[in-house]
Amino acid sequence: MTLKLQMLGTGSAFAKTYFNNNALIYDEQYTLLVDCGVTAPQALHQMNKPFNEIDAVLITHIHADHVGGLEELAFTMKFRFQRKMKLYIAEALVDTLWENTLKGGMYQKDEIMQLSDVFDVCPLKPAMAYDITNGLRIELLPTQHIPGKDSYSIYINEHIFYSADMTFNPLLLHHLVNTRGCDVMFHECQLEGIGEVHTTLKELMSLPQSMREMIYLMHYADNKDEFVGHTAEITFLEQGKIYSF
Ligand SMILES: O=c1ccn([C@@H]2O[C@@H]3COP(=O)(O)O[C@H]3[C@H]2O)c(=O)[nH]1
Ligand SMILES: [Zn+2]
Ligand SMILES: [Zn+2]
């Protein structure tokens, strides 16, 4: 099964050169949006892709660069396209996404009272595989990001790791490669400094060569070009480009 991946953006939370780190995953005619940050509506607009062409959105965690575009997406779907988009989300995030993020902007008495009034909500249990289509299987893997904040990386089609924002977890990466057949990793990356809530380039560079060859960097800062040529076997993902896996 060959999937295609196209990043709407590859930027870190406050990057200005790149859009937010959100992705489109294509399985033939099906399109899954992975995260929908503040810049996602603008990025989609520039790609000439209306919200209506997206089949579902999946959320990794609640930070504005991952969910800040959901209000525009949901309002546009409701008032322009008269339908709800499917929302794949860890069950632990359902209430907080509504109560702490969307309700303030979206609440309308008798019209929009809960998340399910604007999304077709599909709560996911972590560590369980779900077939989204015949050719797209996803599993949420809880990964550490901010203390007390639930955050979920994604294991796709039993061989692709797509990291949420996360601190370095070499044990998980080794486990996926050694026991679960992982051969591609899209990994968020903080290019310099101490990775308090993210994984640093230095940490990823400490992995064995065979794993570095699998890694594509995303969620990077504006000065990415300074690091091109200094990442050994590790590749930078580029926003807008279509990759097949
Ligand atoms: O303890 C903290 C919490 C947050 N932050 C910043 O806020 C950003 C929120 O989105 P993000 O998770 O993509 O990146 C985060 C960081 O840039 C931080 O530096 N330290
Ligand atoms: Zn982020
Ligand atoms: Zn985050």
Tab-separated table of C-alpha atoms and ligand atoms in Angstrom:
chain	number	residue	atom	x	y	z
A	1	MET	CA	0.000	0.000	0.000
A	2	THR	CA	1.557	3.269	-1.080
A	3	LEU	CA	0.586	6.421	0.735
A	4	LYS	CA	1.422	9.968	-0.191
A	5	LEU	CA	2.342	12.639	2.319
A	6	GLN	CA	2.322	16.380	1.736
A	7	MET	CA	3.168	18.827	4.497
A	8	LEU	CA	1.014	21.968	4.630
A	9	GLY	CA	3.853	23.342	6.671
A	10	THR	CA	7.044	22.158	8.308
A	11	GLY	CA	7.546	24.997	10.766
A	12	SER	CA	7.937	25.057	14.525
A	13	ALA	CA	5.195	26.731	16.575
A	14	PHE	CA	6.390	30.304	16.014
A	15	ALA	CA	8.183	29.926	12.660
A	16	LYS	CA	7.427	32.678	10.165
A	17	THR	CA	9.102	31.213	7.051
A	18	TYR	CA	7.115	28.003	7.231
A	19	PHE	CA	3.487	27.206	7.960
A	20	ASN	CA	2.527	25.125	11.011
A	21	ASN	CA	3.582	21.497	11.006
A	22	ASN	CA	0.404	19.999	9.564
A	23	ALA	CA	0.189	17.203	6.991
A	24	LEU	CA	-2.032	15.804	4.313
A	25	ILE	CA	-1.956	12.027	3.940
A	26	TYR	CA	-3.435	10.708	0.732
A	27	ASP	CA	-4.681	7.183	0.130
A	28	GLU	CA	-5.889	7.230	-3.452
A	29	GLN	CA	-9.019	9.446	-3.319
A	30	TYR	CA	-8.993	9.782	0.476
A	31	THR	CA	-7.369	12.751	2.231
A	32	LEU	CA	-6.575	12.891	5.931
A	33	LEU	CA	-5.418	16.159	7.486
A	34	VAL	CA	-3.040	15.590	10.380
A	35	ASP	CA	-3.342	18.570	12.710
A	36	CYS	CA	-4.938	21.868	11.766
A	37	GLY	CA	-2.966	24.770	13.174
A	38	VAL	CA	-3.501	28.509	12.970
A	39	THR	CA	-1.884	28.644	9.521
A	40	ALA	CA	-3.631	25.575	8.028
A	41	PRO	CA	-6.506	27.529	6.397
A	42	GLN	CA	-4.024	29.860	4.667
A	43	ALA	CA	-1.769	26.961	3.619
A	44	LEU	CA	-4.737	25.060	2.152
A	45	HIS	CA	-5.944	28.206	0.395
A	46	GLN	CA	-2.526	28.641	-1.235
A	47	MET	CA	-2.685	25.002	-2.392
A	48	ASN	CA	-6.133	25.615	-3.890
A	49	LYS	CA	-7.557	22.947	-1.653
A	50	PRO	CA	-10.917	23.773	-0.034
A	51	PHE	CA	-11.784	22.162	3.322
A	52	ASN	CA	-14.473	20.218	1.487
A	53	GLU	CA	-11.835	18.147	-0.321
A	54	ILE	CA	-10.556	16.794	3.002
A	55	ASP	CA	-12.240	13.658	4.319
A	56	ALA	CA	-11.123	13.788	7.930
A	57	VAL	CA	-8.870	15.573	10.384
A	58	LEU	CA	-6.769	13.930	13.077
A	59	ILE	CA	-5.412	15.848	16.068
A	60	THR	CA	-2.164	14.947	17.860
A	61	HIS	CA	-2.391	17.399	20.767
A	62	ILE	CA	-3.810	20.715	21.813
A	63	HIS	CA	-1.443	23.526	20.911
A	64	ALA	CA	-2.392	26.350	18.558
A	65	ASP	CA	-0.013	25.217	15.806
A	66	HIS	CA	-1.936	21.902	15.777
A	67	VAL	CA	-5.560	22.896	16.493
A	68	GLY	CA	-5.764	26.678	15.980
A	69	GLY	CA	-7.356	26.332	12.528
A	70	LEU	CA	-10.176	24.013	13.622
A	71	GLU	CA	-12.657	26.811	14.311
A	72	GLU	CA	-12.394	28.120	10.736
A	73	LEU	CA	-12.498	24.596	9.365
A	74	ALA	CA	-15.614	23.643	11.360
A	75	PHE	CA	-17.503	26.906	10.689
A	76	THR	CA	-16.690	26.687	6.970
A	77	MET	CA	-17.855	23.082	6.806
A	78	LYS	CA	-21.103	23.921	8.626
A	79	PHE	CA	-22.104	27.172	6.970
A	80	ARG	CA	-20.554	26.821	3.511
A	81	PHE	CA	-20.576	23.087	2.858
A	82	GLN	CA	-23.440	22.050	5.226
A	83	ARG	CA	-21.665	19.032	6.606
A	84	LYS	CA	-19.491	17.917	9.484
A	85	MET	CA	-15.960	16.690	8.971
A	86	LYS	CA	-14.853	13.477	10.607
A	87	LEU	CA	-12.559	14.211	13.559
A	88	TYR	CA	-10.187	11.490	14.747
A	89	ILE	CA	-9.027	12.335	18.228
A	90	ALA	CA	-7.766	10.482	21.293
A	91	GLU	CA	-10.683	9.948	23.637
A	92	ALA	CA	-8.793	11.786	26.391
A	93	LEU	CA	-8.737	14.969	24.289
A	94	VAL	CA	-12.400	15.132	23.247
A	95	ASP	CA	-13.723	17.139	26.208
A	96	THR	CA	-10.745	19.406	26.530
A	97	LEU	CA	-10.714	20.282	22.827
A	98	TRP	CA	-14.293	21.535	23.188
A	99	GLU	CA	-14.240	22.998	26.708
A	100	ASN	CA	-10.806	24.573	26.608
A	101	THR	CA	-10.230	25.406	22.964
A	102	LEU	CA	-13.268	25.597	20.688
A	103	LYS	CA	-16.274	26.405	22.892
A	104	GLY	CA	-15.267	30.039	23.446
A	105	GLY	CA	-15.444	30.825	19.746
A	106	MET	CA	-18.028	28.341	18.524
A	107	TYR	CA	-20.760	28.110	21.169
A	108	GLN	CA	-24.207	29.101	19.888
A	109	LYS	CA	-27.265	28.397	22.051
A	110	ASP	CA	-29.357	25.510	20.653
A	111	GLU	CA	-27.165	25.405	17.530
A	112	ILE	CA	-23.609	24.553	18.564
A	113	MET	CA	-23.531	23.208	22.115
A	114	GLN	CA	-20.958	20.451	21.897
A	115	LEU	CA	-18.102	19.171	19.754
A	116	SER	CA	-20.368	16.694	17.967
A	117	ASP	CA	-22.493	19.605	16.676
A	118	VAL	CA	-19.620	20.661	14.416
A	119	PHE	CA	-17.593	17.467	13.932
A	120	ASP	CA	-18.363	13.817	13.347
A	121	VAL	CA	-16.293	12.829	16.374
A	122	CYS	CA	-14.430	9.507	16.258
A	123	PRO	CA	-12.686	8.981	19.595
A	124	LEU	CA	-9.628	6.717	19.378
A	125	LYS	CA	-8.120	4.542	22.061
A	126	PRO	CA	-4.346	4.741	22.219
A	127	ALA	CA	-2.275	1.718	21.172
A	128	MET	CA	-5.142	0.361	19.078
A	129	ALA	CA	-5.001	0.192	15.286
A	130	TYR	CA	-7.906	1.644	13.286
A	131	ASP	CA	-8.517	1.138	9.588
A	132	ILE	CA	-9.477	4.563	8.267
A	133	THR	CA	-9.669	3.210	4.715
A	134	ASN	CA	-8.636	-0.091	3.116
A	135	GLY	CA	-5.174	1.370	2.623
A	136	LEU	CA	-4.743	3.574	5.694
A	137	ARG	CA	-4.315	2.192	9.192
A	138	ILE	CA	-3.458	4.439	12.109
A	139	GLU	CA	-2.566	3.884	15.727
A	140	LEU	CA	-2.070	6.597	18.329
A	141	LEU	CA	1.028	6.202	20.459
A	142	PRO	CA	1.080	8.324	23.634
A	143	THR	CA	4.344	10.291	23.676
A	144	GLN	CA	5.702	12.806	26.180
A	145	HIS	CA	5.575	16.503	25.256
A	146	ILE	CA	4.513	18.885	28.051
A	147	PRO	CA	3.976	17.632	31.605
A	148	GLY	CA	0.285	16.926	32.149
A	149	LYS	CA	-0.639	17.391	28.477
A	150	ASP	CA	-1.823	14.356	26.529
A	151	SER	CA	-0.044	14.090	23.192
A	152	TYR	CA	-0.106	11.314	20.608
A	153	SER	CA	2.284	10.342	17.878
A	154	ILE	CA	0.942	8.206	15.031
A	155	TYR	CA	1.988	4.826	13.711
A	156	ILE	CA	0.798	4.540	10.122
A	157	ASN	CA	0.300	1.333	8.124
A	158	GLU	CA	2.527	-0.660	10.486
A	159	HIS	CA	5.704	0.957	9.167
A	160	ILE	CA	5.625	4.770	9.319
A	161	PHE	CA	6.185	6.727	12.543
A	162	TYR	CA	4.824	10.297	12.513
A	163	SER	CA	5.845	12.057	15.671
A	164	ALA	CA	3.686	14.505	17.524
A	165	ASP	CA	5.620	17.195	19.352
A	166	MET	CA	7.627	15.067	21.763
A	167	THR	CA	10.744	14.805	23.842
A	168	PHE	CA	13.389	12.364	22.636
A	169	ASN	CA	12.313	8.759	23.145
A	170	PRO	CA	15.021	6.487	21.735
A	171	LEU	CA	13.508	3.433	23.442
A	172	LEU	CA	10.264	3.882	21.529
A	173	LEU	CA	12.090	4.491	18.237
A	174	HIS	CA	14.255	1.370	18.709
A	175	HIS	CA	11.193	-0.649	19.713
A	176	LEU	CA	9.294	0.402	16.600
A	177	VAL	CA	12.210	-0.445	14.315
A	178	ASN	CA	13.231	-3.680	16.008
A	179	THR	CA	9.862	-5.243	16.777
A	180	ARG	CA	7.236	-3.478	14.675
A	181	GLY	CA	8.765	-3.102	11.245
A	182	CYS	CA	9.117	0.673	11.251
A	183	ASP	CA	11.209	1.896	8.319
A	184	VAL	CA	10.223	5.572	7.931
A	185	MET	CA	10.116	8.273	10.609
A	186	PHE	CA	8.737	11.763	10.243
A	187	HIS	CA	10.149	13.376	13.334
A	188	GLU	CA	9.672	16.811	14.834
A	189	CYS	CA	12.942	18.516	15.517
A	190	GLN	CA	14.346	21.444	17.448
A	191	LEU	CA	17.498	22.430	15.591
A	192	GLU	CA	19.413	24.047	18.470
A	193	GLY	CA	19.291	24.551	22.216
A	194	ILE	CA	18.031	22.210	24.898
A	195	GLY	CA	14.973	20.200	23.921
A	196	GLU	CA	12.830	20.735	26.980
A	197	VAL	CA	9.575	19.870	25.245
A	198	HIS	CA	10.902	18.821	21.831
A	199	THR	CA	13.495	16.446	20.362
A	200	THR	CA	16.746	18.088	19.311
A	201	LEU	CA	18.705	17.478	16.127
A	202	LYS	CA	21.638	16.480	18.322
A	203	GLU	CA	19.528	13.764	19.972
A	204	LEU	CA	18.350	12.388	16.626
A	205	MET	CA	21.943	12.464	15.344
A	206	SER	CA	22.914	10.198	18.271
A	207	LEU	CA	20.815	7.366	16.790
A	208	PRO	CA	22.581	4.681	14.755
A	209	GLN	CA	23.152	5.326	11.051
A	210	SER	CA	20.538	2.737	10.054
A	211	MET	CA	17.906	4.758	11.923
A	212	ARG	CA	19.159	8.158	10.787
A	213	GLU	CA	18.574	6.941	7.217
A	214	MET	CA	14.853	6.545	8.032
A	215	ILE	CA	14.366	10.012	9.520
A	216	TYR	CA	12.750	13.032	7.863
A	217	LEU	CA	12.810	16.218	9.947
A	218	MET	CA	9.792	18.466	10.401
A	219	HIS	CA	8.536	21.152	12.843
A	220	TYR	CA	11.785	23.092	12.435
A	221	ALA	CA	12.695	26.740	12.951
A	222	ASP	CA	13.187	29.502	10.378
A	223	ASN	CA	16.970	29.041	10.300
A	224	LYS	CA	16.710	25.481	8.903
A	225	ASP	CA	18.941	26.344	5.916
A	226	GLU	CA	21.909	26.817	8.270
A	227	PHE	CA	21.643	23.110	9.100
A	228	VAL	CA	21.349	21.723	5.578
A	229	GLY	CA	24.419	19.564	4.980
A	230	HIS	CA	24.955	19.029	8.719
A	231	THR	CA	22.435	16.275	9.348
A	232	ALA	CA	24.377	13.262	7.998
A	233	GLU	CA	21.855	10.688	6.679
A	234	ILE	CA	18.863	12.578	8.074
A	235	THR	CA	16.661	14.387	5.524
A	236	PHE	CA	14.628	17.580	5.870
A	237	LEU	CA	10.970	17.266	4.891
A	238	GLU	CA	9.927	20.144	2.651
A	239	GLN	CA	6.520	21.738	2.858
A	240	GLY	CA	4.321	21.357	-0.188
A	241	LYS	CA	6.374	18.525	-1.707
A	242	ILE	CA	4.595	15.180	-2.216
A	243	TYR	CA	6.373	12.120	-0.834
A	244	SER	CA	5.351	8.506	-1.536
A	245	PHE	CA	5.859	5.758	1.039
B	1	LIG	O1	7.382	24.461	28.399
B	1	LIG	C1	7.233	24.977	27.287
B	1	LIG	C2	5.969	25.081	26.670
B	1	LIG	C3	5.859	25.653	25.438
B	1	LIG	N1	6.968	26.141	24.800
B	1	LIG	C4	6.845	26.764	23.453
B	1	LIG	O2	5.459	26.905	23.136
B	1	LIG	C5	5.199	26.167	21.952
B	1	LIG	C6	3.851	25.593	21.832
B	1	LIG	O3	3.780	24.824	20.618
B	1	LIG	P1	4.889	23.697	20.335
B	1	LIG	O4	4.670	22.588	21.287
B	1	LIG	O5	4.979	23.456	18.900
B	1	LIG	O6	6.259	24.410	20.751
B	1	LIG	C7	6.217	25.036	22.007
B	1	LIG	C8	7.434	25.820	22.398
B	1	LIG	O7	7.918	26.563	21.319
B	1	LIG	C9	8.197	26.027	25.379
B	1	LIG	O8	9.215	26.421	24.819
B	1	LIG	N2	8.294	25.459	26.615
B	2	ZN	ZN	3.939	22.162	17.607
B	3	ZN	ZN	3.095	21.142	21.031
